[in-house]
Tab-separated table of C-alpha atoms in Angstrom:
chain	number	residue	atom	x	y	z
A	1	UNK	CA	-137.844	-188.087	-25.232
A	2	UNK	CA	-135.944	-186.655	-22.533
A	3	UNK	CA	-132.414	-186.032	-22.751
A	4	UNK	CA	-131.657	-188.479	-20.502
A	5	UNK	CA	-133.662	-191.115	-22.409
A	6	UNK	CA	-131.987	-189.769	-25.699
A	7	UNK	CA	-128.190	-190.217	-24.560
A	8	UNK	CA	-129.377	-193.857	-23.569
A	9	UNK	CA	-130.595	-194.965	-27.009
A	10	UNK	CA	-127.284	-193.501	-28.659
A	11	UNK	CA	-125.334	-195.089	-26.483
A	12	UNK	CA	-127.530	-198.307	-27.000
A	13	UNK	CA	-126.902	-197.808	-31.102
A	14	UNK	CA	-122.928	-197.063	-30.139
A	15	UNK	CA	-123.248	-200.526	-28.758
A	16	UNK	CA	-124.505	-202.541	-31.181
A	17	UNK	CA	-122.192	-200.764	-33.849
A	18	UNK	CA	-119.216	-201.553	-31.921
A	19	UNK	CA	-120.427	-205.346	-31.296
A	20	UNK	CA	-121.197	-205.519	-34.972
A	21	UNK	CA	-117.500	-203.734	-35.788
A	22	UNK	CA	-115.603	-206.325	-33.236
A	23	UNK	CA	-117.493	-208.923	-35.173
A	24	UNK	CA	-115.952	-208.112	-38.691
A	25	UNK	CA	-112.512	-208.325	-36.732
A	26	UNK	CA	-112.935	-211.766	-35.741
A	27	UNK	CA	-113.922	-212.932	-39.278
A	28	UNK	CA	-111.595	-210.550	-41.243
A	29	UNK	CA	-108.152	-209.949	-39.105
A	30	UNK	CA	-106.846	-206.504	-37.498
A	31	UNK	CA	-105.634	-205.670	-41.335
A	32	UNK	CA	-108.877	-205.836	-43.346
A	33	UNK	CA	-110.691	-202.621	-43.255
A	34	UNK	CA	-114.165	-204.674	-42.872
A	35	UNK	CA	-113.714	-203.631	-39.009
A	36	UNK	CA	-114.145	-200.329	-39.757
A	37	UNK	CA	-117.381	-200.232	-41.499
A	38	UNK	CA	-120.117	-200.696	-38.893
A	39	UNK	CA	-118.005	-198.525	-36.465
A	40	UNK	CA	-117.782	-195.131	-39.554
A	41	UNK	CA	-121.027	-195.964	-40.806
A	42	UNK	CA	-122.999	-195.418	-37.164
A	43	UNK	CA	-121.035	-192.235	-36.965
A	44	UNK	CA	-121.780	-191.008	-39.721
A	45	UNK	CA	-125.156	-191.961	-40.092
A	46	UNK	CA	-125.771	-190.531	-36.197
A	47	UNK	CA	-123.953	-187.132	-37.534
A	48	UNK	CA	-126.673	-187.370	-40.167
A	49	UNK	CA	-129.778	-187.669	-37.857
A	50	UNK	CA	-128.488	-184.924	-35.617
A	51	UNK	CA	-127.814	-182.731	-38.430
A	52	UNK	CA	-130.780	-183.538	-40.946
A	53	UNK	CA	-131.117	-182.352	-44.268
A	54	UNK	CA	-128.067	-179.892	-46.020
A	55	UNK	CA	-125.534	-181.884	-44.605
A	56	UNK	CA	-123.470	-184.298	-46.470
A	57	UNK	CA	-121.570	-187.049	-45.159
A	58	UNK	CA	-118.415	-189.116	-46.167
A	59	UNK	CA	-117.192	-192.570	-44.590
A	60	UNK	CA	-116.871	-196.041	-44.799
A	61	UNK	CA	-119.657	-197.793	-44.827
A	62	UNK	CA	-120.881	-201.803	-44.954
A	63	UNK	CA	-122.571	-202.144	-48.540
A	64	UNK	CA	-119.105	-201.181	-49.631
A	65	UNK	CA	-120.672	-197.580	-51.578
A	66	UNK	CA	-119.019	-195.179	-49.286
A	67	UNK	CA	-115.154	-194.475	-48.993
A	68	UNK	CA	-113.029	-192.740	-46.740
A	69	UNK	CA	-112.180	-188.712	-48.534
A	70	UNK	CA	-108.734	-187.017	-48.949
A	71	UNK	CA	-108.619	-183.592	-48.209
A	72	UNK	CA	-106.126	-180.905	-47.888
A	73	UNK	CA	-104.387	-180.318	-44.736
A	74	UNK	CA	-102.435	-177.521	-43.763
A	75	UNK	CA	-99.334	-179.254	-44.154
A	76	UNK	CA	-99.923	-182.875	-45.829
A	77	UNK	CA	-103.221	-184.364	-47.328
A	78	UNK	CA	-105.343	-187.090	-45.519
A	79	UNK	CA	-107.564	-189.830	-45.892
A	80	UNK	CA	-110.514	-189.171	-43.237
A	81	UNK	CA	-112.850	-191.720	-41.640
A	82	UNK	CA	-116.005	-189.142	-41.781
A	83	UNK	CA	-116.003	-185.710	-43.603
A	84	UNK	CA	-119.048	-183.658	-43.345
A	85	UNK	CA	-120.002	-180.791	-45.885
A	86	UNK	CA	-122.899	-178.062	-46.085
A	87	UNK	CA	-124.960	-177.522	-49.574
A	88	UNK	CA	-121.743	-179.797	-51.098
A	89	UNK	CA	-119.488	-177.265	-50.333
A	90	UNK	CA	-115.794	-178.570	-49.208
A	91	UNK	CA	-115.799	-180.116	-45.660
A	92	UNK	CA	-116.460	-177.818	-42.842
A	93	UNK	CA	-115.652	-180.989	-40.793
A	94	UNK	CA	-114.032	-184.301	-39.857
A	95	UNK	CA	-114.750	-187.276	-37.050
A	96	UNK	CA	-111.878	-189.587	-36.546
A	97	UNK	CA	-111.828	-192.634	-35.118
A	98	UNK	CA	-109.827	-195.014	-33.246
A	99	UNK	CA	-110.836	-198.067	-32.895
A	100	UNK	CA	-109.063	-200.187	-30.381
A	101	UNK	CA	-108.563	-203.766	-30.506
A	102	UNK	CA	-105.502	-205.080	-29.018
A	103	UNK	CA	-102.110	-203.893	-27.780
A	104	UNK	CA	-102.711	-200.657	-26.828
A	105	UNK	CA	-99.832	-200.029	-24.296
A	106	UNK	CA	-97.189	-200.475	-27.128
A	107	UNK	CA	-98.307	-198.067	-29.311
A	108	UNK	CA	-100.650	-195.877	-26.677
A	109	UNK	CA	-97.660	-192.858	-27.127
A	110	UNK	CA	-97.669	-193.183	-30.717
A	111	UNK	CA	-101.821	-193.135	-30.860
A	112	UNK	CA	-101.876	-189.557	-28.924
A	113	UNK	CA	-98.791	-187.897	-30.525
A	114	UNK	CA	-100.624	-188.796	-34.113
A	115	UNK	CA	-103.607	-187.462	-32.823
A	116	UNK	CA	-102.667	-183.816	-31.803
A	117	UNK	CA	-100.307	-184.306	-35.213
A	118	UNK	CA	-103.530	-184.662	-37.147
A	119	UNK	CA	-105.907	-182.373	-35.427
A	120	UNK	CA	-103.154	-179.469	-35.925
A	121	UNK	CA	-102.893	-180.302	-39.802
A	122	UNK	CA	-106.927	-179.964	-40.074
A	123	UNK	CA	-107.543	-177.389	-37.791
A	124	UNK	CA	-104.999	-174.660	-39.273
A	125	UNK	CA	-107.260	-175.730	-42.165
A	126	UNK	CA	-110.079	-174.134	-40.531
A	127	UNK	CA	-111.862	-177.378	-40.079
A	128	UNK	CA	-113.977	-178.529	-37.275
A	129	UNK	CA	-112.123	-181.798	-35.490
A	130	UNK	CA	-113.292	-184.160	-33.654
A	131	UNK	CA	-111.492	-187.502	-32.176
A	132	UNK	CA	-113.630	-190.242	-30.985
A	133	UNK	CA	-111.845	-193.411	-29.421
A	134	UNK	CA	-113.422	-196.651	-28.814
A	135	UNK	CA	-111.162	-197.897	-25.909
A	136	UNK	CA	-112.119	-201.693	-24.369
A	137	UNK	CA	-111.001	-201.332	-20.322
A	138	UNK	CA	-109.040	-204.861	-20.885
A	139	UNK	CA	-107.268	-204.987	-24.054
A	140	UNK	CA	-105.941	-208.350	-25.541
A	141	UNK	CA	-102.045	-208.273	-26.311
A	142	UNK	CA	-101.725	-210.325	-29.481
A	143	UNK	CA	-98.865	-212.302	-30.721
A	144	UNK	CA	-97.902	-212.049	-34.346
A	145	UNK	CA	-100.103	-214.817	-35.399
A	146	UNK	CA	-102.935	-214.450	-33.570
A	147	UNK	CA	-102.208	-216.049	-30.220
A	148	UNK	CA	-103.257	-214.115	-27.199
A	149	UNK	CA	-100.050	-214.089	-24.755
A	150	UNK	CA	-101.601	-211.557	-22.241
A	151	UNK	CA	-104.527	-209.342	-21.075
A	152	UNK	CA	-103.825	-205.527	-20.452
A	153	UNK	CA	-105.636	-203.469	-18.515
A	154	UNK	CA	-106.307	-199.205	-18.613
A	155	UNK	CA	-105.236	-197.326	-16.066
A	156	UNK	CA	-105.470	-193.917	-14.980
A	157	UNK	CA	-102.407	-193.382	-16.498
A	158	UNK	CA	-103.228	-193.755	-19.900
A	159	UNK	CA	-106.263	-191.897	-19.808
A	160	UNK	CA	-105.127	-188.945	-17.766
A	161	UNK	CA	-102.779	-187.465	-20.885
A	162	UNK	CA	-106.231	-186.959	-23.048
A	163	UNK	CA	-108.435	-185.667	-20.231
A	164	UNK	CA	-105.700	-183.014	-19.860
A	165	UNK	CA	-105.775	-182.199	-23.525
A	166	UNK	CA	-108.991	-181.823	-23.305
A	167	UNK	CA	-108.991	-179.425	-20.858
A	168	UNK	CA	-106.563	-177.327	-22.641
A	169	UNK	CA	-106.764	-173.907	-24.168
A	170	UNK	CA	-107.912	-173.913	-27.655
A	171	UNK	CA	-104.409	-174.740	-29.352
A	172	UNK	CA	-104.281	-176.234	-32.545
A	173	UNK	CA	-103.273	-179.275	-31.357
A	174	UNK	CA	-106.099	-180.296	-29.399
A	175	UNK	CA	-109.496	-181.751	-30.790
A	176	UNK	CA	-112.965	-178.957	-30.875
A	177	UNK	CA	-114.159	-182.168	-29.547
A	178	UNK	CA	-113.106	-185.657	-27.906
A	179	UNK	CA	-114.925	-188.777	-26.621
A	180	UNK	CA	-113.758	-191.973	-25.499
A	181	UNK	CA	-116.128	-195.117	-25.779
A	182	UNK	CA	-115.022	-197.008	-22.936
A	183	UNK	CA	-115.937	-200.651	-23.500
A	184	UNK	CA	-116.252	-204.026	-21.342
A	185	UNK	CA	-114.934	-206.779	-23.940
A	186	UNK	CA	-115.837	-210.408	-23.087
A	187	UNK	CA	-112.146	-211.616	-21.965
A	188	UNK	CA	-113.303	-215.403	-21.175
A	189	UNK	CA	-114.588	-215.670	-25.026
A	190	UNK	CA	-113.446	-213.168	-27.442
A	191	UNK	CA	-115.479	-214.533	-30.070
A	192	UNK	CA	-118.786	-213.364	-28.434
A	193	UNK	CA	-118.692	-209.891	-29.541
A	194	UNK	CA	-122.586	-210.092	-28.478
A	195	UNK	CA	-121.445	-209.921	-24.612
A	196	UNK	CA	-119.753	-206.416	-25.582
A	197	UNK	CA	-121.134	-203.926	-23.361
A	198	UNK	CA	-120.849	-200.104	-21.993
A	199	UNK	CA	-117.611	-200.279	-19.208
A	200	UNK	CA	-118.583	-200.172	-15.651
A	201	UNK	CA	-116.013	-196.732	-14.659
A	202	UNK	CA	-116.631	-197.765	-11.039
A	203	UNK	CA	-114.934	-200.859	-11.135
A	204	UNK	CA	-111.998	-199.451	-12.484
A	205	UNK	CA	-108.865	-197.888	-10.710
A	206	UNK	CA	-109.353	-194.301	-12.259
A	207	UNK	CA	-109.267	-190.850	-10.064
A	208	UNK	CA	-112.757	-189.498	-9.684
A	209	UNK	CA	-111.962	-186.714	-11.264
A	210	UNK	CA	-110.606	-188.608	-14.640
A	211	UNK	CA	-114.258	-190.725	-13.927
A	212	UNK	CA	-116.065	-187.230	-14.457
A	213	UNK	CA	-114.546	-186.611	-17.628
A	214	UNK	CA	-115.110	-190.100	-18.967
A	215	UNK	CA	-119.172	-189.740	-17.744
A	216	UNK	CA	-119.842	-186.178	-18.769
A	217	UNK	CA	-117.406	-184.269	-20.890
A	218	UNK	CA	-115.989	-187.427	-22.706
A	219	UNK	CA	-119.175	-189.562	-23.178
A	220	UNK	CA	-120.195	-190.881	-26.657
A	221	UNK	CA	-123.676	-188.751	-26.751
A	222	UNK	CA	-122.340	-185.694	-25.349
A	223	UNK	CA	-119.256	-185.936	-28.674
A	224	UNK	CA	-122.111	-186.647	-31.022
A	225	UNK	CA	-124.172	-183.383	-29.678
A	226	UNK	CA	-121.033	-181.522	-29.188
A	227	UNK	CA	-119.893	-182.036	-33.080
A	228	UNK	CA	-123.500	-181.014	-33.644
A	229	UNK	CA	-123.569	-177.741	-31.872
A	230	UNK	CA	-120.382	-176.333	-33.364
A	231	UNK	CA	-121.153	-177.562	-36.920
A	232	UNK	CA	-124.674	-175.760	-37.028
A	233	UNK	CA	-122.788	-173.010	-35.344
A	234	UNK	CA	-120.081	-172.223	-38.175
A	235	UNK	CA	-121.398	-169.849	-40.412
């Protein structure tokens, strides 16, 4: 398989974990953790297939036999959605993910100043980090309750602040590796998380070079392989 063929299948698997993820949030609610199962458990499980045998992995997962680990920080433990670990040693390194549902513009400052927050505390650690968001292109705004009272929409703006992040020297604060899973959610019928598909980055009002970023650097396969290249390469 080429790797053309090979980016398409993970994104096809990315897919139907994040159909199967939006899913459990329409039976459970935003608080039950049930959303979060499919959505670690591909991760982890795809970290696992890239990686093979030696590697251990940590996360959430659906048959309810898998938990999220604490670990150490460099300034306060944490709970992390996937920890990965060589011959059972302590983790070498940790995949976080943000799964986004509905209102994102309210908290979308609070979401990236947490973010370089946590990838400082594990990478003075000596940890490998790596951030993956799963960000629909029209977000839901939600009324305590339930009720939907509008339909927001990502910009360039919002995007723009983590495309520069990534592109910045290798401070502590930014991720060894990012990727944003930019989504199409079915706005007409919420409840058809079947209709779910890959975003359409030409349709939406982003600069081309923001698009670029999104396509190449910032795609779901290219994360996967890029948390695989620099965990095989830490000695």
């Amino acid at each position: 398989m080429n790797v053309s063929n090979s980016y398409s299948a993970l994104e096809s698997r990315f897919i139907r974990a994040v159909r199967e993820s939006y899913t459990a949030y329409n039976e459970h609610g935003a608080r039950s953790n049930q959303k979060l199962r499919p959505l670690h458990q591909w991760v982890a499980d795809e970290m696992q297939r890239l990686l093979g045998d030696g590697y251990s992995l940590q996360s959430l997962r659906k048959d309810d036999k898998g938990g999220e680990e604490r670990i150490a920080g460099e300034y306060y433990d944490k709970t992390v959605d996937v920890s990965i670990a060589k011959d059972n040693a302590a983790p070498m390194a940790i995949i976080s993910i943000k799964f986004i549902a509905s209102n994102f513009k309210q908290n979308a400052n609070n979401y990236f100043e947490h973010l370089m927050g946590e990838t400082a505390n594990l990478r003075r650690r000596g940890i490998i980090f790596g951030h993956l968001m799963v960000l629909p292109t029209g977000v839901p705004y939600r009324k305590q309750g339930g009720a939907i009272k509008h339909k927001e929409h990502i910009s360039n703006h919002h995007l723009q602040k983590y495309v520069k992040l990534g592109q910045d020297d290798d401070y502590p604060h930014r991720p060894d590796a990012m990727g944003i899973g930019l989504i199409s959610l079915p706005l007409d019928d919420l409840s058809d998380a079947n209709k779910i598909k890959l975003a359409d980055l030409t349709k939406m009002q982003i600069s081309e070079s923001v698009c670029a970023v999104l396509k190449n650097k910032f795609s779901v396969p290219r994360f996967m392989h890029d948390m695989q290249r620099l965990i095989e390469a830490k000695r």
